[in-house]
PDB file of C-alpha atoms in Angstrom:
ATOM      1  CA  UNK B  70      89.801 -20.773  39.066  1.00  0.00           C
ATOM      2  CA  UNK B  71      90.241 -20.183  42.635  1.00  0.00           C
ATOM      3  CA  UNK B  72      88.287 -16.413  42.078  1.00  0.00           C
ATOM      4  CA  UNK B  73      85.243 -18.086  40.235  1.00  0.00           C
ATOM      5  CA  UNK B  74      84.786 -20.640  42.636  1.00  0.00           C
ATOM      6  CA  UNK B  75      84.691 -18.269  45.435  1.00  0.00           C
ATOM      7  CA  UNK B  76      82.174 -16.081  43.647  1.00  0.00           C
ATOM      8  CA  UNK B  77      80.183 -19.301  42.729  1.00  0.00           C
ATOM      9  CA  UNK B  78      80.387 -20.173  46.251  1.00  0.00           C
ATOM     10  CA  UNK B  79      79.032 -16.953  47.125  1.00  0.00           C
ATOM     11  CA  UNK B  80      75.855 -16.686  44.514  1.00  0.00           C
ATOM     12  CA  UNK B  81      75.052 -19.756  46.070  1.00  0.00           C
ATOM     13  CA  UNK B  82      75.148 -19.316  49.109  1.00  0.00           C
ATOM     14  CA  UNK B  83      73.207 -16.020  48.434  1.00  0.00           C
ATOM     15  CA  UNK B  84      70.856 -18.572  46.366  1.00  0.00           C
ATOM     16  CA  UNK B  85      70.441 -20.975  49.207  1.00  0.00           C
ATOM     17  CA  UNK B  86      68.966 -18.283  51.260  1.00  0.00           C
ATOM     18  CA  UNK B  87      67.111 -16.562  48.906  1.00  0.00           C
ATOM     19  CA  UNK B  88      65.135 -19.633  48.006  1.00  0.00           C
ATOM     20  CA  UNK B  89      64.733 -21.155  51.018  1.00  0.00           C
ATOM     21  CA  UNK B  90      60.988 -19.597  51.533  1.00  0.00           C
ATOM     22  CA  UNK B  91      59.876 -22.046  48.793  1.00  0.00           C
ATOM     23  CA  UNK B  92      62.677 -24.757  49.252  1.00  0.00           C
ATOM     24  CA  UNK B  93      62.185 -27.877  51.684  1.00  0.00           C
ATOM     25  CA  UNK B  94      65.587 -29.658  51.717  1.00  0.00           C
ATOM     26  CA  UNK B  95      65.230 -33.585  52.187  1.00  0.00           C
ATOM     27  CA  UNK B  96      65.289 -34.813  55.862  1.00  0.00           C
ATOM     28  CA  UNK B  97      64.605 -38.269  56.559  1.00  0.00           C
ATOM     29  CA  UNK B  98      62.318 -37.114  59.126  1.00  0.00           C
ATOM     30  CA  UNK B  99      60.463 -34.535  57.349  1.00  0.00           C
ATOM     31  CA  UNK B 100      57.671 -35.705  55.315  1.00  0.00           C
ATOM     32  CA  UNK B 101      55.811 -33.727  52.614  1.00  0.00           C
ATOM     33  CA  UNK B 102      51.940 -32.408  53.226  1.00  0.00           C
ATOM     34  CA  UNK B 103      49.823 -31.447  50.683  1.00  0.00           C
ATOM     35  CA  UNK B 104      50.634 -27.457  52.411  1.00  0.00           C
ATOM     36  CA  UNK B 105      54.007 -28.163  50.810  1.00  0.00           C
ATOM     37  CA  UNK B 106      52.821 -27.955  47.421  1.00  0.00           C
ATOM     38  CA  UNK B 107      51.656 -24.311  46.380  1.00  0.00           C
ATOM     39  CA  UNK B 108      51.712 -24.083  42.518  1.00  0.00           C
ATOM     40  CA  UNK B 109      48.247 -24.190  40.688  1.00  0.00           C
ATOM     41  CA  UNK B 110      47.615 -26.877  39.665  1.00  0.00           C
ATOM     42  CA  UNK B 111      47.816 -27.859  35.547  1.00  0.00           C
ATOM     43  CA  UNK B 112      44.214 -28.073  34.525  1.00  0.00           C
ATOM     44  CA  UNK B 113      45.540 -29.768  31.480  1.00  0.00           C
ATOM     45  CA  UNK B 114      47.211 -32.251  32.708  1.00  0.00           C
ATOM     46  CA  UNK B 115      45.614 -36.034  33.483  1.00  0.00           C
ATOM     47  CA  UNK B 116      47.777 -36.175  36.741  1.00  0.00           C
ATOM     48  CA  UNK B 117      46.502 -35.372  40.268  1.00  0.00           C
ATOM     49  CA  UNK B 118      49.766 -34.121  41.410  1.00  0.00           C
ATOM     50  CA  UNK B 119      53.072 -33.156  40.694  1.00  0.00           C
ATOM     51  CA  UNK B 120      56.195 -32.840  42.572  1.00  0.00           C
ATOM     52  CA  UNK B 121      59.462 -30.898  41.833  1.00  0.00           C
ATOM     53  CA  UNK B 122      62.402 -30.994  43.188  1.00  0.00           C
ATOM     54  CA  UNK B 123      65.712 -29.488  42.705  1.00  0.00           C
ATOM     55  CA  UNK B 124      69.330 -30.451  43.348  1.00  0.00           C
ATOM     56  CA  UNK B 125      71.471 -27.469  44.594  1.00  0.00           C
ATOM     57  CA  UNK B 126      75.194 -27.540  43.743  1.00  0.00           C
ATOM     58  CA  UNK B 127      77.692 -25.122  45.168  1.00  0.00           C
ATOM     59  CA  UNK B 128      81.662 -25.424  44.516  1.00  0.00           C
ATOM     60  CA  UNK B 129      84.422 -24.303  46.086  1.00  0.00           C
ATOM     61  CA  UNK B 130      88.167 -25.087  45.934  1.00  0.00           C
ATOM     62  CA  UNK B 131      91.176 -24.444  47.945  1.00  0.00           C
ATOM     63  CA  UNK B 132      94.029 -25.251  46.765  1.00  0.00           C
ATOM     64  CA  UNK B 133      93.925 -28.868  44.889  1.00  0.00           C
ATOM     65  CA  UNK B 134      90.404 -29.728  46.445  1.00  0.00           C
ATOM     66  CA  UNK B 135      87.212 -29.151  45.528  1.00  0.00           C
ATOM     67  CA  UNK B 136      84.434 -29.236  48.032  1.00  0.00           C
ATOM     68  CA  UNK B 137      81.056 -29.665  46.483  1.00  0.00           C
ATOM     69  CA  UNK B 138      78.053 -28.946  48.394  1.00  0.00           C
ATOM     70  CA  UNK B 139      74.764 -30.733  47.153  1.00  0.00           C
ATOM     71  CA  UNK B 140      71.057 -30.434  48.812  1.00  0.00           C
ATOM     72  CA  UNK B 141      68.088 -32.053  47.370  1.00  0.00           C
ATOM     73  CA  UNK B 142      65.128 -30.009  47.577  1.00  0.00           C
ATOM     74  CA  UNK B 143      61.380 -29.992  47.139  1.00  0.00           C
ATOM     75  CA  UNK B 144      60.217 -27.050  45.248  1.00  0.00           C
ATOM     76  CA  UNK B 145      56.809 -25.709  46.748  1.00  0.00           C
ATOM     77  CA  UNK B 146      56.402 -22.965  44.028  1.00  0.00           C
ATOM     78  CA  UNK B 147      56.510 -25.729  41.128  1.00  0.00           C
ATOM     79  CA  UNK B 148      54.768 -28.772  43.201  1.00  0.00           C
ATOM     80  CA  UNK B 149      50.872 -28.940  42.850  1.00  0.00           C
ATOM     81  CA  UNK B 150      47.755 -31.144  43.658  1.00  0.00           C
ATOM     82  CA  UNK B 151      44.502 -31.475  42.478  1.00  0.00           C
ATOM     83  CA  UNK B 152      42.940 -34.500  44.150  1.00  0.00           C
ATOM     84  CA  UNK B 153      44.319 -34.565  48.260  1.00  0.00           C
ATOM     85  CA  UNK B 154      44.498 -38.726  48.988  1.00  0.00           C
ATOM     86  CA  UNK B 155      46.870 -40.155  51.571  1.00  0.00           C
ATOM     87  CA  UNK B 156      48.310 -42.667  49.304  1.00  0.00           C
ATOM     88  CA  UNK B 157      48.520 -39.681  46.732  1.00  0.00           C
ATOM     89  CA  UNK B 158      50.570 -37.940  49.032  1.00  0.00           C
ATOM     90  CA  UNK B 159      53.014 -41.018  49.997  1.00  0.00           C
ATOM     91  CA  UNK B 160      53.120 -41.342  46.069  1.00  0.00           C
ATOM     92  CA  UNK B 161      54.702 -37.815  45.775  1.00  0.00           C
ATOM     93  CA  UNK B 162      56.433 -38.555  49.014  1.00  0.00           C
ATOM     94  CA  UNK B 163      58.477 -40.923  46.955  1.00  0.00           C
ATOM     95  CA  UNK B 164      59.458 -38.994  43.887  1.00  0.00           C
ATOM     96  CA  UNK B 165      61.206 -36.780  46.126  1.00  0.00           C
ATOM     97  CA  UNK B 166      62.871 -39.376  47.817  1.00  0.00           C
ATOM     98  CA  UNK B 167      63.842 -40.998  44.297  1.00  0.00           C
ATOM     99  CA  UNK B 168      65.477 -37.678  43.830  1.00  0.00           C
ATOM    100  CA  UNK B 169      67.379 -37.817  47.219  1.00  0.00           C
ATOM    101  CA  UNK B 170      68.481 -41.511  46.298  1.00  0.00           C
ATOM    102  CA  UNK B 171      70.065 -39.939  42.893  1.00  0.00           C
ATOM    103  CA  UNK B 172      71.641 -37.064  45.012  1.00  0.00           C
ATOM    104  CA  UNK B 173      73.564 -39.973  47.052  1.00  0.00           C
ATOM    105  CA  UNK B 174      74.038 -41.427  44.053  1.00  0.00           C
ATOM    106  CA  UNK B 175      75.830 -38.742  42.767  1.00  0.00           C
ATOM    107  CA  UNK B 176      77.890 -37.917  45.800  1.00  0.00           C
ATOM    108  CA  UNK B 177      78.923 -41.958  45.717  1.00  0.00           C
ATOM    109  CA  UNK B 178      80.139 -41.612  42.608  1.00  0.00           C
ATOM    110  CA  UNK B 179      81.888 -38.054  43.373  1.00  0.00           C
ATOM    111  CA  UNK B 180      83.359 -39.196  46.654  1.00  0.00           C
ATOM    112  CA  UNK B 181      87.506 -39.461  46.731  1.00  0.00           C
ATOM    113  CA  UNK B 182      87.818 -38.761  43.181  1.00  0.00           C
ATOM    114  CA  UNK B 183      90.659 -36.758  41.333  1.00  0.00           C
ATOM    115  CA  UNK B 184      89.753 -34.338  38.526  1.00  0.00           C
ATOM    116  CA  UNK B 185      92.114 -32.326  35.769  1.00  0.00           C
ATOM    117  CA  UNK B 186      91.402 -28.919  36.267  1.00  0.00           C
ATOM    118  CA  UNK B 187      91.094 -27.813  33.134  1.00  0.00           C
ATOM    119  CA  UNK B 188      88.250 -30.374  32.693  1.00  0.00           C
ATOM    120  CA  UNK B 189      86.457 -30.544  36.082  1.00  0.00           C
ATOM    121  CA  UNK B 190      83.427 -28.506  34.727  1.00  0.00           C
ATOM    122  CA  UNK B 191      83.364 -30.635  31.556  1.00  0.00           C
ATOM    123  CA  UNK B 192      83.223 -34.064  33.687  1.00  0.00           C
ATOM    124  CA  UNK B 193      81.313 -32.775  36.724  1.00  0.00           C
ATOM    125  CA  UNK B 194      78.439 -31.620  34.149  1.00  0.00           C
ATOM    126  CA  UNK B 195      78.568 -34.975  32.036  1.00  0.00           C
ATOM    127  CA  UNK B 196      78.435 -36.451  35.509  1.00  0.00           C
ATOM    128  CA  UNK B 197      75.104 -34.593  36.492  1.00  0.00           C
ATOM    129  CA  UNK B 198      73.850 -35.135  33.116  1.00  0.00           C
ATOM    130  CA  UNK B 199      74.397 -39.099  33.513  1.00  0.00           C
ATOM    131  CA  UNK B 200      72.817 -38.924  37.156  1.00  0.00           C
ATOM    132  CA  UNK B 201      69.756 -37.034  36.224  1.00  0.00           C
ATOM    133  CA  UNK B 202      69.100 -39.180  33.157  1.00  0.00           C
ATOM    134  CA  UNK B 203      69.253 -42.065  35.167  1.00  0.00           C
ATOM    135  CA  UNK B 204      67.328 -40.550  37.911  1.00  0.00           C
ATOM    136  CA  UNK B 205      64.196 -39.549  35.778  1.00  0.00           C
ATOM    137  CA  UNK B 206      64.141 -42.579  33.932  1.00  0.00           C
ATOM    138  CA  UNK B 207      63.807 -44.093  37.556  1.00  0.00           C
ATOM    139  CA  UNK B 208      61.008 -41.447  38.150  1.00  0.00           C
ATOM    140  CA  UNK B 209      58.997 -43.122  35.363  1.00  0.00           C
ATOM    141  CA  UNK B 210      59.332 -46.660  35.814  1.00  0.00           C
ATOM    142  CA  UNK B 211      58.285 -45.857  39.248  1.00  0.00           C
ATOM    143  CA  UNK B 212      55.022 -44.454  37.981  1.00  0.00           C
ATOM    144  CA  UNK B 213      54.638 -46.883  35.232  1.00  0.00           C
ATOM    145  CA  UNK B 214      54.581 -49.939  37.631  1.00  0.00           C
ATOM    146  CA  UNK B 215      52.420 -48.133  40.644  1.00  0.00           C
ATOM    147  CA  UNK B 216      50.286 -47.047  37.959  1.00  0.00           C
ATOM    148  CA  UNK B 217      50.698 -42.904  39.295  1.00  0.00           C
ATOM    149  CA  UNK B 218      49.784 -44.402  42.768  1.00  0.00           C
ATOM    150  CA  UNK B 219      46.312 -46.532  41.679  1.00  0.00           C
ATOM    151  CA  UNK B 220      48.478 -50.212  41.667  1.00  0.00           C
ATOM    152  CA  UNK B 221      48.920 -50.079  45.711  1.00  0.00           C
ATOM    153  CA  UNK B 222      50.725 -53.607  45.809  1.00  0.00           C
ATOM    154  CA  UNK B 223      53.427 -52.021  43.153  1.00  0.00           C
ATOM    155  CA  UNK B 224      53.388 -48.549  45.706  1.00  0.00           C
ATOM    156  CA  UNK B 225      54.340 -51.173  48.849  1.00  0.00           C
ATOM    157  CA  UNK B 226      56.744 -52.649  47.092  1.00  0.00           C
ATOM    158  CA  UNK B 227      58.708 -49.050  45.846  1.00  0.00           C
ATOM    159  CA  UNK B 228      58.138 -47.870  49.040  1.00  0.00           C
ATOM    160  CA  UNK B 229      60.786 -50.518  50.512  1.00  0.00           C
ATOM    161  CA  UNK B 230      62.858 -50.332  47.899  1.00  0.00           C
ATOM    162  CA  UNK B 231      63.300 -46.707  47.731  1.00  0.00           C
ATOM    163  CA  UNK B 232      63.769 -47.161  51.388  1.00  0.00           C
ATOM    164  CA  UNK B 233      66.675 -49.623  51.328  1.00  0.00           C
ATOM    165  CA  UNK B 234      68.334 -47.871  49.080  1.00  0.00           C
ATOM    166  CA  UNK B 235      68.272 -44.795  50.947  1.00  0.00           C
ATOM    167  CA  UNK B 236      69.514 -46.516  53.346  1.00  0.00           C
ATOM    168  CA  UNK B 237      72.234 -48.030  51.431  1.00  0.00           C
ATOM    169  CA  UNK B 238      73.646 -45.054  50.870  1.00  0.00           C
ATOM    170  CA  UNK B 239      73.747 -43.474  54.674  1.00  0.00           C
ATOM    171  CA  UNK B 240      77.210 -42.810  53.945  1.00  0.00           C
ATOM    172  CA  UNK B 241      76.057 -40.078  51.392  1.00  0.00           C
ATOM    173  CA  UNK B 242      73.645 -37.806  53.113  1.00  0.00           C
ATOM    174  CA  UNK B 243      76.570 -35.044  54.119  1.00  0.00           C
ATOM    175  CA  UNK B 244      75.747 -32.563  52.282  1.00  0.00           C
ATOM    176  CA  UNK B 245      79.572 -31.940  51.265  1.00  0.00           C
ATOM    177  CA  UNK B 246      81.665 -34.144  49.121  1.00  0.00           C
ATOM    178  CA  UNK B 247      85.406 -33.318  48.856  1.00  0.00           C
ATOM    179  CA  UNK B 248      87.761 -34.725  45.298  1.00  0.00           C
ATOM    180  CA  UNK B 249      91.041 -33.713  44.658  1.00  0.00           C
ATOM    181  CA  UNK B 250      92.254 -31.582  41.639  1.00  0.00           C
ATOM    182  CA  UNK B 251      95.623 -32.054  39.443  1.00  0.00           C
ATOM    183  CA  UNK B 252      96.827 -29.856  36.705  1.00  0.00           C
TER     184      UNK B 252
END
């Protein structure tokens, strides 16, 4: 296991770079602008943007650890707009951090736990499964109630609650979560 976690570790770190031309990793102090998003934009579809975003996962273990590293990113190559509005843009803004909430969320749940070897894949993949599920069916109720940014009293009011629970889950934003490992 040790050999295929090194390798792993290695792809994606090669990975990391290679994409990071077209990757913006979350930073609480670095907003999107509508220069971020560089796809062309789906002339069939009804909305006026879309943003993508992608969770990297790297693993590594040494001896009965496992050290996961996890960035959320924005994905400029998939991310598009047709119609550039300031409350469009804070709109999108939000997805993405929806995305970094569920990466927190994911590291909470992660954090100080103990895995069987022979089933850490299994469980860490049901376990991403669970979190994105939950994740995108945030990422529609959150454009259900703003309306896809139109309803700006339902916006206000995901904007501060996205926000609180960002920051409800400071303790999360390392980028590296370490769980133990038995046989």
């Amino acid at each position: 296991m040790k050999r295929a976690s090194i390798f792993f570790l290695i792809v994606a770190g090669f990975l990391f770079s290679f994409q990071a031309a077209h990757l913006i990793p979350w930073k609480e102090n670095r907003k999107l602008s509508w220069d971020d998003f560089k796809a062309k934009p789906d002339a069939s579809s009804s909305y006026k943007a879309k943003t993508e975003s992608i969770l990297n996962l790297a693993i590594a273990t040494k001896g009965m650890e496992a050290s996961i590293t996890m960035q959320n990113c924005f994905d400029k190559n998939a991310s598009w707009v047709k119609e550039k509005r300031d409350i469009l843009l804070v709109h999108e803004q939000a997805h993405f951090d929806i995305s970094e909430l569920w990466a927190r969320k994911f590291k909470q749940r992660l954090n100080g736990k103990t895995f069987a070897i022979k089933t850490f894949q299994k469980t860490l993949n049901s376990m991403h499964d669970s979190i994105y599920k939950e994740g995108k069916a945030m990422q529609v109720e959150y454009d259900k109630e703003t309306e896809h940014s139109v309803n700006t009293k339902a916006q206000e009011k995901w904007d501060k609650k996205i926000a609180a629970d960002l920051k409800s889950l400071s303790a999360f934003i390392p980028e590296v979560v370490t769980c133990k490992l038995t046989k």
